[in-house]
Amino acid sequence: MKQVFTGIAELYTPRKRLERAALAVQDGRFVWVGAEDSLPEEYRDWPHIDLGGRGEGPSAPGGRRGVVPGIVDAHTHLVYGGNRLGEYLKRARGESYEAILAAGGGIYATVRATHAASEDELYEWAKARAALFLAQGVTAIEIKSGYGLLPEAELRMLRVIRRLGETLAQRIFPTLLAHVVPGGWEREKYVAMFTRELIPEVARSGLAEAVDVFCDEGAFTLKETRGILEAALLHNLKIKLHAEQIAHTGATKLAAELGALSADHLEQSTPDDWQALAKSGTVGTVLPGAAVILRKPFPDARAMWDAGVRVAIATDHNPGSSPLYSPWLGMQLTLSLGRLSAEEALIAHTENAALALGRKDLGRIEVGAQADFVVVDSNSALQPLYRWGHTPIHAVYVGGRRVFPPG
Ligand code: NIG
Ligand code: FE
């Protein structure tokens, strides 16, 4: 498949900004990116697709549109049963997330609702959520298990995630999550089961690419976390961490020490932690939904960026701490409260987010990368960052193929 895309007013690679750009795509990857009037001879007789159209302002009609890389969401819990509206209302009145969890609600409530749902239901509900993400330009999604807890229930979640990967337009990255110790289990027994049975089984069956641990008060200790992550590494799985969300546990430094892809949350992280991330190259992922909704300190994305951390942004979509359906709102919150520039926020949800999945060929518009991109319904590519609560997306492409709008 060979194709040239024209009609682009403004494009972010995301690190570079181009005007009046064109793209050449072959077999799902970019083979040329540059100014339209310097399109090399060899691409001129390829089929052309004009991405322009209505545009906005002076460009309408027959104008040009903005283009940004496909948005990468490198931290979600997209598969679950039920919802936690009741808990959300209680928390809005001042009850704490931690107290609700300790009383057997919170994550445990979603575990019960997930157990009660069939595999087909879990698939259909997640598919519907993924469609909402696609319409906003999300072309790659990491999805964690973690609402099964019991071995068979975790495997069931991972099978749902695999089916999503086989059927959805987006690229799906499955992660096995050690979330909390299930009721009725002794901690040591659960950690032993997780490391000696579940991780080997998941590695054998190829049901996950990575293992993540919720290392925090009320979840797993730093010592337990180290054991789980070392088992994952032994089985050639990549590792990620939920780090420093509720309490400061030292999880960020552990992530850096073990060469994790990313340390996520970071509400309670310190300059020392950022140094460790910067040194190891481990991505620091901020989750603006969880920080703002749970009324925690907003991670200092500016200071992290300036300390040399590769900062990513993700939705952390889940029914409890972050019922966030919009990566754009996440970027907006991070530019306002985390003091990133708009251009940096875009890098954090594209190129850097892809690094949090171990992928250098996603989240960027450059020769050799996968041709995943978003056509903005405006001649300004950053218009969706400017408009709070409204996301002007014209079309979404994955591997050079239009996947939104469908048909
Ligand atoms: O990333 N922090 C732990 N896990 C999820 C929350 C899951 C839930 O509340 O259901 C998170 O915020
Ligand atoms: Fe999470």
CSV table of C-alpha atoms and ligand atoms in Angstrom, one decimal:
chain,number,residue,atom,x,y,z
A,1,MET,CA,0.0,0.0,0.0
A,2,LYS,CA,1.4,3.4,-1.1
A,3,GLN,CA,-0.1,6.7,-0.2
A,4,VAL,CA,0.7,10.4,0.0
A,5,PHE,CA,-1.2,12.6,2.4
A,6,THR,CA,-1.5,16.3,1.6
A,7,GLY,CA,-3.7,19.2,2.7
A,8,ILE,CA,-1.9,19.6,6.0
A,9,ALA,CA,-1.6,23.2,7.4
A,10,GLU,CA,0.4,22.4,10.5
A,11,LEU,CA,2.0,19.2,11.7
A,12,TYR,CA,3.8,18.3,15.0
A,13,THR,CA,6.2,15.3,14.8
A,14,PRO,CA,5.8,16.0,17.9
A,15,ARG,CA,9.2,17.5,18.5
A,16,LYS,CA,9.2,19.5,15.3
A,17,ARG,CA,6.6,21.8,13.8
A,18,LEU,CA,6.1,21.8,10.0
A,19,GLU,CA,3.8,24.0,7.9
A,20,ARG,CA,2.1,22.9,4.7
A,21,ALA,CA,3.4,19.4,5.2
A,22,ALA,CA,2.9,16.1,3.3
A,23,LEU,CA,3.4,12.5,4.4
A,24,ALA,CA,4.3,9.4,2.3
A,25,VAL,CA,3.2,6.1,3.7
A,26,GLN,CA,4.1,2.6,2.5
A,27,ASP,CA,3.0,-0.7,4.1
A,28,GLY,CA,1.8,1.1,7.2
A,29,ARG,CA,4.9,3.2,7.9
A,30,PHE,CA,6.1,6.7,7.1
A,31,VAL,CA,8.6,6.7,4.3
A,32,TRP,CA,8.8,10.4,3.8
A,33,VAL,CA,7.8,13.5,5.9
A,34,GLY,CA,8.3,17.1,4.8
A,35,ALA,CA,7.0,20.2,3.2
A,36,GLU,CA,4.4,19.5,0.5
A,37,ASP,CA,6.2,21.5,-2.2
A,38,SER,CA,9.4,19.5,-1.7
A,39,LEU,CA,7.7,16.1,-2.1
A,40,PRO,CA,10.3,14.1,-4.0
A,41,GLU,CA,9.6,13.0,-7.6
A,42,GLU,CA,9.3,9.3,-6.7
A,43,TYR,CA,6.1,9.9,-4.6
A,44,ARG,CA,4.3,12.2,-7.0
A,45,ASP,CA,2.4,9.6,-8.9
A,46,TRP,CA,1.3,7.7,-5.7
A,47,PRO,CA,-2.4,7.9,-4.8
A,48,HIS,CA,-3.0,11.2,-2.9
A,49,ILE,CA,-5.4,11.8,-0.1
A,50,ASP,CA,-6.2,15.4,0.7
A,51,LEU,CA,-6.7,15.7,4.5
A,52,GLY,CA,-7.9,19.3,4.1
A,53,GLY,CA,-11.5,20.5,4.0
A,54,ARG,CA,-13.6,22.7,6.1
A,55,GLY,CA,-10.7,23.8,8.4
A,56,GLU,CA,-11.4,26.8,10.5
A,57,GLY,CA,-11.2,30.5,10.0
A,58,PRO,CA,-9.4,31.8,7.0
A,59,SER,CA,-8.8,28.3,5.6
A,60,ALA,CA,-12.4,27.4,5.1
A,61,PRO,CA,-13.5,25.8,2.7
A,62,GLY,CA,-11.0,23.8,0.8
A,63,GLY,CA,-8.5,24.6,3.5
A,64,ARG,CA,-6.0,22.5,5.3
A,65,ARG,CA,-6.0,20.7,8.6
A,66,GLY,CA,-3.6,20.1,11.5
A,67,VAL,CA,-2.0,16.7,12.1
A,68,VAL,CA,-0.5,15.2,15.3
A,69,PRO,CA,0.9,11.7,16.0
A,70,GLY,CA,-1.6,9.1,17.3
A,71,ILE,CA,-2.2,9.6,21.0
A,72,VAL,CA,-0.7,6.8,23.1
A,73,ASP,CA,-2.4,5.9,26.4
A,74,ALA,CA,0.3,4.0,28.3
A,75,HIS,CA,-1.6,3.3,31.5
A,76,THR,CA,-5.3,2.2,31.7
A,77,HIS,CA,-7.5,-0.3,33.5
A,78,LEU,CA,-10.0,-0.4,30.6
A,79,VAL,CA,-11.5,-3.8,31.4
A,80,TYR,CA,-13.8,-4.0,34.4
A,81,GLY,CA,-17.3,-4.6,35.6
A,82,GLY,CA,-19.7,-2.1,37.2
A,83,ASN,CA,-18.9,1.5,38.1
A,84,ARG,CA,-18.2,3.4,41.3
A,85,LEU,CA,-20.4,6.4,41.0
A,86,GLY,CA,-21.7,5.8,44.6
A,87,GLU,CA,-18.1,5.9,45.8
A,88,TYR,CA,-17.3,9.0,43.7
A,89,LEU,CA,-20.2,10.8,45.3
A,90,LYS,CA,-19.1,9.8,48.8
A,91,ARG,CA,-15.5,10.9,48.1
A,92,ALA,CA,-16.8,14.2,46.7
A,93,ARG,CA,-18.4,14.7,50.2
A,94,GLY,CA,-15.0,14.1,51.8
A,95,GLU,CA,-14.6,10.3,52.4
A,96,SER,CA,-11.2,9.1,51.6
A,97,TYR,CA,-10.2,6.6,48.8
A,98,GLU,CA,-7.8,4.9,51.3
A,99,ALA,CA,-10.6,4.4,54.0
A,100,ILE,CA,-13.0,3.0,51.4
A,101,LEU,CA,-10.4,0.6,50.1
A,102,ALA,CA,-9.4,-0.5,53.6
A,103,ALA,CA,-13.1,-1.2,54.4
A,104,GLY,CA,-13.3,-3.6,51.4
A,105,GLY,CA,-14.7,-1.2,48.9
A,106,GLY,CA,-12.9,0.7,46.2
A,107,ILE,CA,-10.8,-1.7,44.1
A,108,TYR,CA,-12.4,-4.7,45.9
A,109,ALA,CA,-15.9,-3.5,44.8
A,110,THR,CA,-14.7,-3.5,41.2
A,111,VAL,CA,-13.2,-7.0,41.7
A,112,ARG,CA,-16.6,-8.2,42.8
A,113,ALA,CA,-18.4,-6.6,39.8
A,114,THR,CA,-15.7,-8.0,37.4
A,115,HIS,CA,-16.1,-11.5,38.8
A,116,ALA,CA,-19.9,-11.2,38.3
A,117,ALA,CA,-19.6,-10.3,34.7
A,118,SER,CA,-19.1,-12.7,31.8
A,119,GLU,CA,-16.1,-12.6,29.5
A,120,ASP,CA,-18.3,-11.4,26.7
A,121,GLU,CA,-19.7,-8.6,28.8
A,122,LEU,CA,-16.2,-7.5,29.9
A,123,TYR,CA,-15.1,-7.5,26.3
A,124,GLU,CA,-18.1,-5.5,25.0
A,125,TRP,CA,-17.9,-2.9,27.8
A,126,ALA,CA,-14.1,-2.4,27.2
A,127,LYS,CA,-14.7,-2.2,23.4
A,128,ALA,CA,-17.2,0.6,23.9
A,129,ARG,CA,-14.8,2.5,26.0
A,130,ALA,CA,-12.0,2.0,23.5
A,131,ALA,CA,-14.3,3.4,20.8
A,132,LEU,CA,-14.6,6.6,22.8
A,133,PHE,CA,-10.8,6.8,23.0
A,134,LEU,CA,-10.4,6.2,19.3
A,135,ALA,CA,-12.7,9.1,18.5
A,136,GLN,CA,-10.3,11.3,20.4
A,137,GLY,CA,-7.2,10.1,18.5
A,138,VAL,CA,-6.0,7.3,20.8
A,139,THR,CA,-4.3,4.8,18.6
A,140,ALA,CA,-2.4,2.7,21.2
A,141,ILE,CA,-3.7,1.6,24.6
A,142,GLU,CA,-2.0,-0.3,27.4
A,143,ILE,CA,-4.6,-2.3,29.4
A,144,LYS,CA,-3.9,-3.8,32.8
A,145,SER,CA,-5.5,-6.8,34.4
A,146,GLY,CA,-5.8,-6.5,38.2
A,147,TYR,CA,-9.5,-6.7,38.9
A,148,GLY,CA,-9.4,-10.5,38.9
A,149,LEU,CA,-6.9,-11.0,41.8
A,150,LEU,CA,-7.4,-14.8,41.8
A,151,PRO,CA,-5.2,-16.6,39.3
A,152,GLU,CA,-8.0,-17.8,37.0
A,153,ALA,CA,-9.7,-14.4,37.2
A,154,GLU,CA,-6.6,-12.6,36.2
A,155,LEU,CA,-6.1,-14.9,33.2
A,156,ARG,CA,-9.7,-14.3,32.2
A,157,MET,CA,-9.1,-10.6,32.2
A,158,LEU,CA,-5.9,-11.1,30.1
A,159,ARG,CA,-7.9,-13.2,27.6
A,160,VAL,CA,-10.4,-10.3,27.3
A,161,ILE,CA,-7.5,-7.9,26.6
A,162,ARG,CA,-6.1,-10.3,24.0
A,163,ARG,CA,-9.4,-10.4,22.3
A,164,LEU,CA,-9.5,-6.6,22.3
A,165,GLY,CA,-6.1,-6.6,20.7
A,166,GLU,CA,-7.2,-9.0,18.0
A,167,THR,CA,-10.4,-7.1,17.1
A,168,LEU,CA,-10.0,-3.4,17.8
A,169,ALA,CA,-8.5,-0.8,15.4
A,170,GLN,CA,-6.1,0.3,18.1
A,171,ARG,CA,-2.8,-1.3,19.1
A,172,ILE,CA,-3.3,-2.9,22.5
A,173,PHE,CA,-0.5,-3.6,25.1
A,174,PRO,CA,-1.5,-6.1,27.8
A,175,THR,CA,-0.1,-5.9,31.3
A,176,LEU,CA,-0.5,-8.2,34.2
A,177,LEU,CA,-1.1,-6.1,37.4
A,178,ALA,CA,-0.5,-7.2,41.0
A,179,HIS,CA,-3.2,-4.8,42.4
A,180,VAL,CA,-4.1,-5.8,46.0
A,181,VAL,CA,-4.1,-9.0,48.1
A,182,PRO,CA,-7.5,-10.7,47.8
A,183,GLY,CA,-9.6,-11.1,50.9
A,184,GLY,CA,-9.0,-14.5,52.7
A,185,TRP,CA,-5.4,-14.8,51.4
A,186,GLU,CA,-2.3,-14.6,53.5
A,187,ARG,CA,0.0,-12.0,52.0
A,188,GLU,CA,3.0,-14.3,51.6
A,189,LYS,CA,0.9,-17.0,50.0
A,190,TYR,CA,-0.5,-14.6,47.5
A,191,VAL,CA,2.9,-13.2,46.5
A,192,ALA,CA,4.3,-16.7,46.2
A,193,MET,CA,1.4,-17.7,44.0
A,194,PHE,CA,1.8,-14.6,41.9
A,195,THR,CA,5.5,-15.0,41.4
A,196,ARG,CA,5.7,-18.9,41.1
A,197,GLU,CA,2.5,-19.6,39.2
A,198,LEU,CA,0.8,-16.7,37.6
A,199,ILE,CA,3.9,-14.9,36.1
A,200,PRO,CA,5.3,-18.1,34.6
A,201,GLU,CA,1.9,-19.0,33.2
A,202,VAL,CA,1.4,-15.6,31.7
A,203,ALA,CA,4.9,-15.6,30.2
A,204,ARG,CA,4.3,-19.1,28.8
A,205,SER,CA,1.0,-18.2,27.2
A,206,GLY,CA,2.1,-14.7,26.0
A,207,LEU,CA,-0.9,-13.1,27.6
A,208,ALA,CA,1.0,-10.0,28.8
A,209,GLU,CA,4.0,-8.0,27.7
A,210,ALA,CA,4.7,-6.5,31.1
A,211,VAL,CA,4.0,-6.9,34.8
A,212,ASP,CA,3.0,-3.9,37.0
A,213,VAL,CA,2.7,-3.7,40.8
A,214,PHE,CA,0.6,-1.3,42.9
A,215,CYS,CA,3.3,-0.6,45.4
A,216,ASP,CA,1.6,1.5,48.1
A,217,GLU,CA,0.0,1.7,51.5
A,218,GLY,CA,-2.9,-0.7,51.4
A,219,ALA,CA,-1.4,-2.6,48.5
A,220,PHE,CA,2.0,-4.2,48.1
A,221,THR,CA,5.1,-3.4,50.2
A,222,LEU,CA,8.4,-2.4,48.6
A,223,LYS,CA,9.9,-5.8,49.4
A,224,GLU,CA,6.9,-7.7,48.0
A,225,THR,CA,7.1,-5.5,44.9
A,226,ARG,CA,10.8,-6.3,44.4
A,227,GLY,CA,10.0,-10.0,44.5
A,228,ILE,CA,7.2,-9.8,42.0
A,229,LEU,CA,9.3,-7.6,39.6
A,230,GLU,CA,12.3,-9.8,39.8
A,231,ALA,CA,10.2,-12.8,38.9
A,232,ALA,CA,8.8,-10.9,35.9
A,233,LEU,CA,12.3,-10.1,34.7
A,234,LEU,CA,13.3,-13.7,35.1
A,235,HIS,CA,10.6,-14.6,32.7
A,236,ASN,CA,11.6,-11.9,30.2
A,237,LEU,CA,8.6,-9.7,30.9
A,238,LYS,CA,8.9,-6.0,31.0
A,239,ILE,CA,8.1,-4.1,34.2
A,240,LYS,CA,6.2,-1.0,35.2
A,241,LEU,CA,5.1,0.4,38.6
A,242,HIS,CA,2.3,2.2,40.4
A,243,ALA,CA,4.7,4.4,42.4
A,244,GLU,CA,4.3,7.1,45.2
A,245,GLN,CA,0.6,7.7,44.7
A,246,ILE,CA,-0.7,7.6,48.3
A,247,ALA,CA,2.4,7.2,50.3
A,248,HIS,CA,6.1,7.6,49.5
A,249,THR,CA,7.4,4.0,49.4
A,250,GLY,CA,10.6,4.2,47.4
A,251,ALA,CA,9.0,2.5,44.4
A,252,THR,CA,10.3,5.0,42.0
A,253,LYS,CA,13.9,4.3,42.9
A,254,LEU,CA,13.2,0.6,42.6
A,255,ALA,CA,11.7,1.1,39.2
A,256,ALA,CA,14.9,2.9,38.1
A,257,GLU,CA,17.2,0.3,39.7
A,258,LEU,CA,15.4,-2.6,37.9
A,259,GLY,CA,15.2,-0.8,34.6
A,260,ALA,CA,11.4,-0.5,34.5
A,261,LEU,CA,9.8,1.0,31.4
A,262,SER,CA,8.0,3.5,33.6
A,263,ALA,CA,7.1,4.6,37.1
A,264,ASP,CA,3.5,5.9,37.2
A,265,HIS,CA,1.5,8.3,39.4
A,266,LEU,CA,4.4,10.1,41.3
A,267,GLU,CA,2.1,12.4,43.3
A,268,GLN,CA,4.4,12.0,46.4
A,269,SER,CA,7.7,11.7,44.4
A,270,THR,CA,10.7,13.8,45.4
A,271,PRO,CA,13.6,15.4,43.5
A,272,ASP,CA,15.7,12.4,44.5
A,273,ASP,CA,13.3,10.1,42.7
A,274,TRP,CA,13.4,12.3,39.6
A,275,GLN,CA,17.2,12.1,39.6
A,276,ALA,CA,17.0,8.3,39.6
A,277,LEU,CA,14.5,8.3,36.7
A,278,ALA,CA,16.6,10.7,34.7
A,279,LYS,CA,19.6,8.5,35.2
A,280,SER,CA,18.0,5.2,34.3
A,281,GLY,CA,15.8,6.5,31.4
A,282,THR,CA,12.7,5.1,33.1
A,283,VAL,CA,9.7,7.1,32.0
A,284,GLY,CA,7.9,9.1,34.7
A,285,THR,CA,4.2,8.9,33.9
A,286,VAL,CA,1.9,11.4,35.5
A,287,LEU,CA,-1.8,10.5,35.8
A,288,PRO,CA,-3.7,13.8,36.0
A,289,GLY,CA,-7.1,12.1,36.4
A,290,ALA,CA,-6.1,10.3,39.6
A,291,ALA,CA,-4.2,13.2,41.1
A,292,VAL,CA,-7.1,15.7,40.6
A,293,ILE,CA,-10.0,13.4,41.2
A,294,LEU,CA,-8.5,12.1,44.5
A,295,ARG,CA,-7.4,15.6,45.4
A,296,LYS,CA,-3.7,14.6,45.7
A,297,PRO,CA,-0.7,16.9,45.1
A,298,PHE,CA,-0.4,17.3,41.3
A,299,PRO,CA,2.9,15.8,40.2
A,300,ASP,CA,5.5,18.5,39.4
A,301,ALA,CA,5.8,17.6,35.7
A,302,ARG,CA,7.8,20.8,35.0
A,303,ALA,CA,10.4,20.1,37.6
A,304,MET,CA,10.6,16.4,36.4
A,305,TRP,CA,11.1,17.5,32.8
A,306,ASP,CA,13.7,20.0,33.8
A,307,ALA,CA,15.5,17.3,35.9
A,308,GLY,CA,15.9,15.3,32.7
A,309,VAL,CA,13.0,12.8,33.2
A,310,ARG,CA,11.2,11.6,30.1
A,311,VAL,CA,7.7,12.6,31.3
A,312,ALA,CA,4.6,10.9,29.9
A,313,ILE,CA,0.9,11.5,30.5
A,314,ALA,CA,-1.7,8.8,30.7
A,315,THR,CA,-5.4,8.6,31.6
A,316,ASP,CA,-5.2,5.8,34.1
A,317,HIS,CA,-8.8,5.2,33.0
A,318,ASN,CA,-10.4,3.1,35.8
A,319,PRO,CA,-13.8,3.1,37.5
A,320,GLY,CA,-12.4,4.4,40.9
A,321,SER,CA,-9.5,6.8,41.0
A,322,SER,CA,-9.7,8.1,37.4
A,323,PRO,CA,-12.9,7.8,35.4
A,324,LEU,CA,-11.2,9.9,32.8
A,325,TYR,CA,-12.2,9.4,29.2
A,326,SER,CA,-10.1,12.2,27.6
A,327,PRO,CA,-6.4,12.3,27.0
A,328,TRP,CA,-6.8,15.9,26.0
A,329,LEU,CA,-8.2,16.8,29.4
A,330,GLY,CA,-5.2,15.0,30.9
A,331,MET,CA,-2.8,17.1,28.8
A,332,GLN,CA,-4.7,20.3,29.6
A,333,LEU,CA,-4.5,19.6,33.4
A,334,THR,CA,-0.8,18.8,33.1
A,335,LEU,CA,-0.1,22.1,31.3
A,336,SER,CA,-2.1,24.1,33.8
A,337,LEU,CA,-1.2,22.3,37.0
A,338,GLY,CA,2.0,20.5,36.0
A,339,ARG,CA,3.3,23.6,34.1
A,340,LEU,CA,4.3,21.8,30.9
A,341,SER,CA,4.0,23.8,27.7
A,342,ALA,CA,1.3,22.6,25.3
A,343,GLU,CA,4.0,21.2,23.0
A,344,GLU,CA,5.6,19.3,25.8
A,345,ALA,CA,2.2,17.9,26.9
A,346,LEU,CA,1.7,16.6,23.4
A,347,ILE,CA,5.2,15.0,23.4
A,348,ALA,CA,4.2,13.4,26.8
A,349,HIS,CA,1.1,11.8,25.4
A,350,THR,CA,2.7,10.6,22.2
A,351,GLU,CA,6.5,10.0,21.8
A,352,ASN,CA,7.2,9.7,25.6
A,353,ALA,CA,4.1,7.6,26.2
A,354,ALA,CA,5.3,5.2,23.5
A,355,LEU,CA,8.6,4.9,25.3
A,356,ALA,CA,6.7,3.9,28.4
A,357,LEU,CA,5.6,0.9,26.3
A,358,GLY,CA,9.1,0.2,25.1
A,359,ARG,CA,8.2,1.4,21.6
A,360,LYS,CA,10.3,3.9,19.6
A,361,ASP,CA,8.2,3.4,16.4
A,362,LEU,CA,5.0,4.8,17.9
A,363,GLY,CA,3.8,8.3,18.9
A,364,ARG,CA,6.0,10.1,16.3
A,365,ILE,CA,5.6,11.1,12.7
A,366,GLU,CA,9.0,10.3,11.2
A,367,VAL,CA,10.5,8.0,8.6
A,368,GLY,CA,10.3,4.4,9.8
A,369,ALA,CA,7.6,4.9,12.4
A,370,GLN,CA,4.2,3.4,12.2
A,371,ALA,CA,1.8,5.6,10.3
A,372,ASP,CA,-0.6,6.3,13.2
A,373,PHE,CA,-1.8,9.9,13.2
A,374,VAL,CA,-4.7,12.2,14.0
A,375,VAL,CA,-6.2,14.8,11.7
A,376,VAL,CA,-7.5,17.7,13.7
A,377,ASP,CA,-10.6,19.5,12.4
A,378,SER,CA,-8.8,22.9,12.4
A,379,ASN,CA,-5.9,24.4,10.6
A,380,SER,CA,-4.1,24.6,14.0
A,381,ALA,CA,-2.8,21.2,15.1
A,382,LEU,CA,-3.0,22.2,18.8
A,383,GLN,CA,-6.6,23.3,18.7
A,384,PRO,CA,-7.8,20.3,20.8
A,385,LEU,CA,-5.5,21.4,23.6
A,386,TYR,CA,-7.0,24.9,23.5
A,387,ARG,CA,-10.6,23.9,23.5
A,388,TRP,CA,-11.5,22.5,27.0
A,389,GLY,CA,-14.4,20.1,26.8
A,390,HIS,CA,-14.6,19.8,23.1
A,391,THR,CA,-12.1,17.8,20.9
A,392,PRO,CA,-12.2,18.7,17.2
A,393,ILE,CA,-11.0,15.5,15.6
A,394,HIS,CA,-11.6,14.9,11.9
A,395,ALA,CA,-10.1,11.5,11.3
A,396,VAL,CA,-7.7,9.0,12.9
A,397,TYR,CA,-5.3,6.7,11.0
A,398,VAL,CA,-3.5,3.5,12.2
A,399,GLY,CA,-0.8,2.1,10.1
A,400,GLY,CA,-1.8,4.4,7.3
A,401,ARG,CA,-5.4,3.2,7.3
A,402,ARG,CA,-8.3,5.4,8.3
A,403,VAL,CA,-10.0,3.8,11.4
A,404,PHE,CA,-12.1,6.8,12.5
A,405,PRO,CA,-14.7,7.8,11.4
A,406,PRO,CA,-15.4,4.2,10.4
A,407,GLY,CA,-16.4,3.2,6.9
B,1,NIG,O1,-4.0,3.5,39.1
B,1,NIG,N1,-3.7,3.0,42.3
B,1,NIG,C1,-4.1,1.9,42.1
B,1,NIG,N2,-4.8,1.4,41.0
B,1,NIG,C2,-5.6,2.3,40.2
B,1,NIG,C3,-6.9,2.5,40.8
B,1,NIG,C4,-7.8,1.4,40.7
B,1,NIG,C5,-9.1,1.7,41.3
B,1,NIG,O2,-9.4,2.6,42.1
B,1,NIG,O3,-10.0,0.9,40.9
B,1,NIG,C6,-4.9,3.6,39.9
B,1,NIG,O4,-5.2,4.6,40.3
B,2,FE,FE,-3.5,2.7,37.6
